[in-house]
Coordinates of C-alpha atoms in Angstrom, one line a residue:
M1 CA -27.7 -18.5 -61.0
Q2 CA -26.6 -21.1 -63.6
T3 CA -24.6 -24.0 -62.3
L4 CA -22.2 -25.9 -64.6
S5 CA -20.2 -29.0 -63.7
M6 CA -17.3 -30.5 -65.7
K7 CA -15.9 -34.0 -65.6
I8 CA -12.3 -34.6 -64.9
L9 CA -10.4 -34.7 -68.2
A10 CA -8.1 -37.4 -69.2
S11 CA -4.5 -36.9 -68.0
S12 CA -3.2 -36.9 -71.5
L13 CA -5.1 -33.6 -72.2
I14 CA -4.2 -31.8 -69.0
A15 CA -0.8 -30.6 -70.4
L16 CA -2.4 -29.1 -73.5
I17 CA -5.2 -27.4 -71.6
S18 CA -2.8 -25.9 -69.1
L19 CA -1.1 -24.1 -72.0
L20 CA -4.4 -22.6 -73.2
C21 CA -6.2 -21.9 -69.9
P22 CA -5.6 -18.5 -68.3
L23 CA -6.1 -20.1 -64.8
T24 CA -3.3 -22.6 -65.1
M25 CA 0.2 -21.3 -64.7
S26 CA 3.5 -23.0 -63.9
G27 CA 6.0 -22.2 -61.2
Q28 CA 3.5 -21.2 -58.6
G29 CA 3.2 -22.4 -55.0
D30 CA 0.1 -24.1 -53.6
G31 CA -3.0 -22.0 -53.7
C32 CA -4.3 -19.0 -55.6
Y33 CA -6.1 -15.7 -55.2
L34 CA -9.8 -15.0 -55.3
M35 CA -11.1 -11.5 -56.0
V36 CA -14.6 -10.4 -55.3
Y37 CA -16.0 -7.1 -56.8
H38 CA -19.2 -5.5 -58.0
K39 CA -20.0 -3.7 -61.2
D40 CA -22.1 -0.6 -61.6
N41 CA -24.2 -2.2 -64.4
T42 CA -25.2 -5.2 -62.3
H43 CA -25.1 -4.2 -58.6
S44 CA -24.2 -7.8 -58.0
I45 CA -21.2 -9.9 -56.8
H46 CA -18.6 -11.0 -59.3
M47 CA -15.5 -13.3 -58.8
A48 CA -12.2 -13.6 -60.5
I49 CA -9.3 -16.2 -60.0
S50 CA -5.6 -15.7 -60.3
K51 CA -2.8 -18.3 -59.9
D52 CA 0.0 -15.8 -59.9
G53 CA -1.5 -12.7 -58.3
H54 CA -0.9 -10.7 -61.5
T55 CA -3.5 -11.9 -64.1
F56 CA -7.1 -12.3 -63.0
H57 CA -9.8 -14.3 -64.9
A58 CA -13.5 -13.7 -64.1
L59 CA -15.7 -16.7 -63.3
N60 CA -19.0 -17.1 -65.0
K61 CA -17.8 -15.1 -68.0
D62 CA -17.9 -12.0 -65.8
K63 CA -21.6 -12.4 -65.1
P64 CA -22.7 -12.2 -61.5
V65 CA -22.1 -15.2 -59.3
I66 CA -24.6 -13.8 -56.7
N67 CA -27.3 -11.5 -58.0
G68 CA -27.8 -8.4 -56.0
D69 CA -31.6 -8.3 -56.5
T70 CA -31.9 -11.7 -54.7
I71 CA -30.1 -10.8 -51.5
A72 CA -30.6 -7.1 -50.9
E73 CA -33.6 -5.0 -49.8
Q74 CA -32.6 -2.3 -52.3
R75 CA -32.2 -5.1 -54.9
G76 CA -28.6 -4.3 -55.4
V77 CA -25.3 -4.5 -53.5
R78 CA -22.0 -2.7 -53.6
D79 CA -18.6 -2.8 -51.8
P80 CA -18.1 -6.6 -51.3
H81 CA -15.4 -7.8 -48.9
I82 CA -14.4 -11.4 -48.3
F83 CA -12.6 -12.7 -45.3
R84 CA -11.5 -16.2 -44.2
G85 CA -12.2 -16.7 -40.5
P86 CA -10.1 -18.8 -38.1
D87 CA -12.8 -21.5 -38.5
G88 CA -12.0 -21.8 -42.2
M89 CA -15.3 -20.3 -43.2
F90 CA -15.6 -17.5 -45.8
Y91 CA -17.4 -14.3 -44.7
L92 CA -18.8 -12.0 -47.4
A93 CA -20.0 -8.5 -46.3
M94 CA -21.7 -6.0 -48.6
T95 CA -23.5 -2.7 -48.7
D96 CA -27.3 -3.0 -49.3
L97 CA -27.5 -0.1 -51.8
H98 CA -28.6 0.5 -55.4
I99 CA -27.5 3.9 -56.5
Y100 CA -29.3 3.7 -59.9
A101 CA -32.5 2.1 -58.6
Q102 CA -34.8 5.1 -59.6
R103 CA -33.4 5.1 -63.1
E104 CA -33.9 1.4 -63.4
G105 CA -37.4 1.5 -62.1
K106 CA -36.7 -0.3 -58.9
R107 CA -38.0 2.6 -56.7
T108 CA -39.8 5.8 -57.3
T109 CA -37.4 8.0 -55.3
E110 CA -33.7 8.8 -55.8
W111 CA -32.9 7.3 -52.4
E112 CA -34.5 4.9 -50.0
R113 CA -35.2 7.8 -47.6
D114 CA -35.4 11.5 -47.8
G115 CA -32.0 12.8 -49.0
N116 CA -32.5 16.2 -47.4
I117 CA -32.5 14.5 -44.0
Y118 CA -30.4 11.4 -44.4
G119 CA -28.0 12.5 -47.2
W120 CA -26.5 10.8 -50.3
G121 CA -27.2 7.1 -50.6
N122 CA -28.8 6.8 -47.1
N123 CA -29.2 3.0 -47.0
K124 CA -30.2 1.2 -43.9
N125 CA -28.9 -2.4 -44.2
L126 CA -25.7 -4.4 -44.6
V127 CA -25.7 -7.8 -46.3
L128 CA -23.9 -10.7 -44.5
M129 CA -23.2 -14.1 -46.1
K130 CA -21.2 -17.1 -44.9
S131 CA -20.0 -20.2 -46.7
H132 CA -17.8 -23.2 -46.4
D133 CA -17.2 -23.6 -50.1
L134 CA -17.9 -20.2 -51.8
I135 CA -20.9 -21.9 -53.6
H136 CA -23.5 -22.5 -50.9
W137 CA -24.2 -19.4 -48.8
Q138 CA -26.0 -18.5 -45.6
H139 CA -27.6 -15.1 -45.9
A140 CA -28.7 -12.4 -43.5
L141 CA -29.7 -8.7 -43.6
L142 CA -28.3 -6.5 -40.8
H143 CA -30.8 -3.8 -40.2
M144 CA -28.6 -1.0 -39.0
D145 CA -31.6 1.5 -38.5
K146 CA -33.0 -0.9 -35.9
I147 CA -29.7 -0.6 -34.0
D148 CA -29.5 3.2 -34.5
P149 CA -32.6 5.0 -35.8
E150 CA -30.6 8.1 -36.6
I151 CA -28.3 6.3 -39.0
G152 CA -27.7 8.1 -42.3
C153 CA -25.8 5.4 -44.1
A154 CA -23.8 2.2 -43.5
W155 CA -21.3 1.4 -46.2
A156 CA -18.4 -0.8 -47.1
P157 CA -18.5 -3.4 -44.3
E158 CA -15.4 -5.6 -43.7
T159 CA -14.9 -8.5 -41.4
A160 CA -11.8 -9.2 -39.2
Y161 CA -10.9 -11.4 -36.3
D162 CA -9.9 -9.9 -33.0
D163 CA -7.5 -12.4 -31.6
K164 CA -7.5 -10.7 -28.2
T165 CA -11.2 -11.1 -27.7
G166 CA -11.6 -14.2 -29.8
Q167 CA -14.5 -12.6 -31.8
L168 CA -15.3 -11.7 -35.3
M169 CA -15.4 -7.9 -35.8
L170 CA -17.4 -6.0 -38.4
Y171 CA -16.2 -2.5 -39.3
F172 CA -17.8 -0.1 -41.7
T173 CA -18.4 3.5 -42.7
M174 CA -21.3 5.1 -41.0
R175 CA -22.8 8.6 -40.5
H176 CA -25.8 9.9 -38.5
Q177 CA -28.4 11.4 -40.8
S178 CA -26.6 13.8 -43.2
G179 CA -23.6 14.3 -40.8
Q180 CA -19.9 13.3 -41.2
N181 CA -18.8 9.8 -42.4
K182 CA -16.6 8.0 -39.9
L183 CA -15.3 4.5 -39.4
Y184 CA -17.1 2.3 -36.8
Y185 CA -16.8 -1.2 -35.5
A186 CA -18.9 -3.8 -33.6
Y187 CA -18.6 -7.5 -32.8
V188 CA -20.7 -10.0 -34.7
N189 CA -22.1 -13.3 -33.5
E190 CA -20.9 -16.8 -34.6
R191 CA -23.9 -17.2 -36.9
Y192 CA -22.8 -14.0 -38.7
D193 CA -26.3 -12.5 -38.7
S194 CA -26.4 -10.0 -35.9
L195 CA -24.2 -7.7 -33.8
T196 CA -23.3 -8.5 -30.2
T197 CA -22.2 -5.0 -29.3
S198 CA -23.2 -1.4 -30.3
P199 CA -21.1 0.3 -32.9
K200 CA -18.2 2.4 -31.6
I201 CA -15.8 4.7 -33.3
L202 CA -12.9 2.9 -34.9
F203 CA -11.2 5.8 -36.5
E204 CA -11.9 9.5 -37.3
H205 CA -9.7 12.0 -39.0
P206 CA -7.8 14.2 -36.6
K207 CA -8.7 17.3 -38.6
E208 CA -12.2 18.4 -37.8
G209 CA -14.7 18.0 -40.5
V210 CA -12.7 15.6 -42.8
T211 CA -14.6 12.6 -43.9
T212 CA -13.1 9.1 -43.6
I213 CA -14.6 6.1 -45.4
D214 CA -13.7 2.6 -46.6
G215 CA -11.5 1.2 -43.9
D216 CA -9.4 -2.0 -44.5
I217 CA -7.3 -3.6 -41.7
V218 CA -4.4 -6.0 -42.1
K219 CA -2.2 -7.5 -39.4
V220 CA 1.5 -7.8 -40.0
G221 CA 3.5 -9.3 -37.1
D222 CA 2.2 -7.6 -34.0
R223 CA 1.1 -4.4 -35.8
Y224 CA -2.2 -3.5 -37.4
Y225 CA -2.4 -1.3 -40.5
L226 CA -5.5 0.6 -41.4
S227 CA -5.9 1.8 -45.0
Y228 CA -8.7 4.3 -45.5
V229 CA -10.0 7.0 -47.8
S230 CA -9.5 10.6 -46.7
H231 CA -11.6 13.3 -48.3
E232 CA -9.1 16.2 -48.3
G233 CA -9.1 17.8 -51.6
T234 CA -8.9 14.9 -54.1
P235 CA -10.0 11.8 -52.1
G236 CA -7.2 9.3 -51.8
I237 CA -5.6 6.5 -49.7
K238 CA -4.0 7.1 -46.3
Q239 CA -2.8 4.7 -43.6
A240 CA -2.6 4.6 -39.9
Y241 CA -1.2 1.9 -37.6
A242 CA -1.9 0.5 -34.1
D243 CA -0.9 -2.3 -31.7
N244 CA -4.6 -3.2 -31.2
I245 CA -7.2 -3.9 -33.9
T246 CA -9.5 -1.3 -32.5
G247 CA -6.8 1.3 -32.0
P248 CA -5.8 3.9 -30.9
W249 CA -4.4 4.6 -34.3
T250 CA -1.3 6.6 -35.2
Y251 CA -2.2 9.0 -37.9
Q252 CA 0.1 9.5 -40.9
E253 CA -0.3 12.7 -42.9
A254 CA 0.9 11.5 -46.4
F255 CA -1.4 10.1 -49.1
I256 CA 0.2 6.8 -50.3
D257 CA -1.6 6.4 -53.7
P258 CA 0.0 7.9 -56.8
E259 CA -3.3 8.6 -58.6
P260 CA -4.0 12.1 -60.1
T261 CA -7.8 11.5 -59.8
A262 CA -10.0 10.3 -56.9
C263 CA -9.6 6.8 -55.6
E264 CA -11.3 4.7 -52.8
A265 CA -11.9 1.2 -51.5
P266 CA -8.3 0.1 -50.4
N267 CA -7.7 -3.6 -49.8
V268 CA -4.4 -5.1 -48.7
W269 CA -3.5 -8.7 -49.5
K270 CA -0.4 -10.8 -49.1
R271 CA 1.4 -12.5 -51.9
I272 CA 1.5 -16.3 -51.3
G273 CA 4.8 -17.5 -49.9
E274 CA 6.3 -14.0 -49.9
D275 CA 6.7 -11.1 -47.4
R276 CA 5.1 -8.7 -49.9
W277 CA 1.8 -7.1 -49.7
V278 CA -0.4 -5.6 -52.4
L279 CA -2.5 -2.5 -51.8
M280 CA -5.4 -2.5 -54.3
Y281 CA -7.8 0.4 -54.7
D282 CA -10.6 1.6 -56.9
C283 CA -9.8 4.5 -59.3
Y284 CA -13.4 5.9 -59.5
G285 CA -12.4 9.5 -60.3
Q286 CA -11.2 8.7 -63.8
K287 CA -13.4 8.3 -67.0
T288 CA -13.1 4.5 -67.0
H289 CA -13.2 2.8 -63.6
N290 CA -10.3 0.5 -62.9
F291 CA -8.2 -0.9 -60.0
G292 CA -4.8 0.5 -59.2
F293 CA -2.1 -1.4 -57.3
M294 CA 0.9 -0.8 -55.1
E295 CA 3.3 -3.2 -53.4
T296 CA 5.2 -3.0 -50.1
T297 CA 7.4 -5.0 -47.9
D298 CA 7.5 -2.7 -44.9
F299 CA 4.3 -0.5 -45.1
K300 CA 6.6 2.5 -45.3
T301 CA 7.6 2.6 -49.0
F302 CA 5.1 1.6 -51.7
T303 CA 6.0 0.7 -55.3
P304 CA 3.3 1.5 -57.9
L305 CA 2.4 -1.4 -60.1
G306 CA 0.0 0.5 -62.2
Q307 CA -3.6 -0.2 -63.1
F308 CA -5.2 -3.3 -64.6
N309 CA -4.0 -3.7 -68.3
A310 CA -2.1 -0.4 -68.2
K311 CA 1.5 -0.6 -69.5
K312 CA 4.1 1.7 -68.0
K313 CA 6.7 3.4 -70.2
G314 CA 9.2 0.9 -71.4
Q315 CA 7.1 -2.2 -70.4
K316 CA 6.2 -4.8 -72.9
E317 CA 3.0 -5.7 -70.9
A318 CA 1.2 -4.5 -67.9
T319 CA 2.2 -5.8 -64.4
M320 CA -1.4 -6.3 -63.3
K321 CA -3.9 -7.7 -65.9
T322 CA -7.4 -9.0 -66.5
D323 CA -8.1 -11.4 -69.4
N324 CA -11.9 -11.3 -69.7
F325 CA -13.3 -8.3 -67.7
T326 CA -13.1 -4.6 -67.3
S327 CA -14.3 -1.8 -65.0
P328 CA -14.4 -3.7 -61.7
K329 CA -15.6 -1.8 -58.6
H330 CA -14.6 -1.9 -54.9
G331 CA -12.9 -5.3 -54.7
A332 CA -11.2 -7.5 -52.1
V333 CA -8.9 -10.5 -52.4
V334 CA -8.5 -13.7 -50.3
T335 CA -6.3 -16.7 -50.9
L336 CA -7.6 -20.2 -51.6
T337 CA -6.1 -23.7 -51.6
D338 CA -5.9 -25.5 -54.9
D339 CA -8.7 -27.8 -53.9
E340 CA -11.0 -24.9 -53.0
A341 CA -10.1 -23.1 -56.3
R342 CA -10.6 -26.2 -58.4
R343 CA -14.0 -26.9 -56.8
L344 CA -15.1 -23.3 -57.4
C345 CA -13.9 -23.4 -61.0
D346 CA -15.6 -26.7 -61.7
H347 CA -18.9 -25.1 -60.4
W348 CA -18.6 -22.3 -62.9
G349 CA -17.4 -24.4 -65.8
E350 CA -13.8 -23.3 -65.7
I351 CA -10.6 -25.5 -65.9
Y352 CA -8.2 -24.9 -63.0

């Protein structure tokens, strides 16, 4: 990866630069938003910054900030999730999977293992990374097949903190061979390189045979909300809630996304200084991949914000925008302090 550094500009230039730079916006509180995502053409990790939570600017000119072929056994990663732990560290979890590896000459078979036995995708590993500054990373491969030899896949890992046990928790989609996808969880050690417990069921659909994938948990007050993808007809986003991070979860029948085509990868993030939460998701079923957004204050009613760069009828401009990238896949958002954001932008040659 290419590293760029920039010297501090003279104070007389800052006002002018702030008018021109998409990362510098007035009227915002302390801090900003960092989005991580992957792209199908790179199978790598990308990052974007936003000061207002509405317009996002990709770092490194939308080239990878972490190359998938340097960290994954399959030489590609998908489904990145970023989490700030109670220790202040950043935890980045990903799927070790390259879905186009045969086409790109990275392997001779369609999948890593026999698809007739292990099903679509059938990866064996998760990728775990830990950092104090989002620049220097500790890296580990979590070999799920050594934990469970019958595993068919392990996808879309996310990290959370269980404040009742005082432990980091990893939760993910998993199936056994070519069976049904369900959501599982296990606790992870402080080094963030191995599990300390065996995977257990986190959530499964109450209707027999319905696949559930891509879980995302957020705590609001004393309640936990689980957003996930339900494969009933057109796949879409549903939600459940619980008093404990591992459940039991109260199932809610209604889909909450407004999309006419399939979507996945929900991620909920809080707006800085406000009691408003954004539900972001991946609209993978349409011709051009994009992220869709909804906003809520009570997790009962959700207001559609539209997709990136898509104006609604009567709008002069889109509510959610990107200024230098398109077609992100399976993203997650975390908040940064101004100092953290400035250091990260300096590293990638951006003005914050």
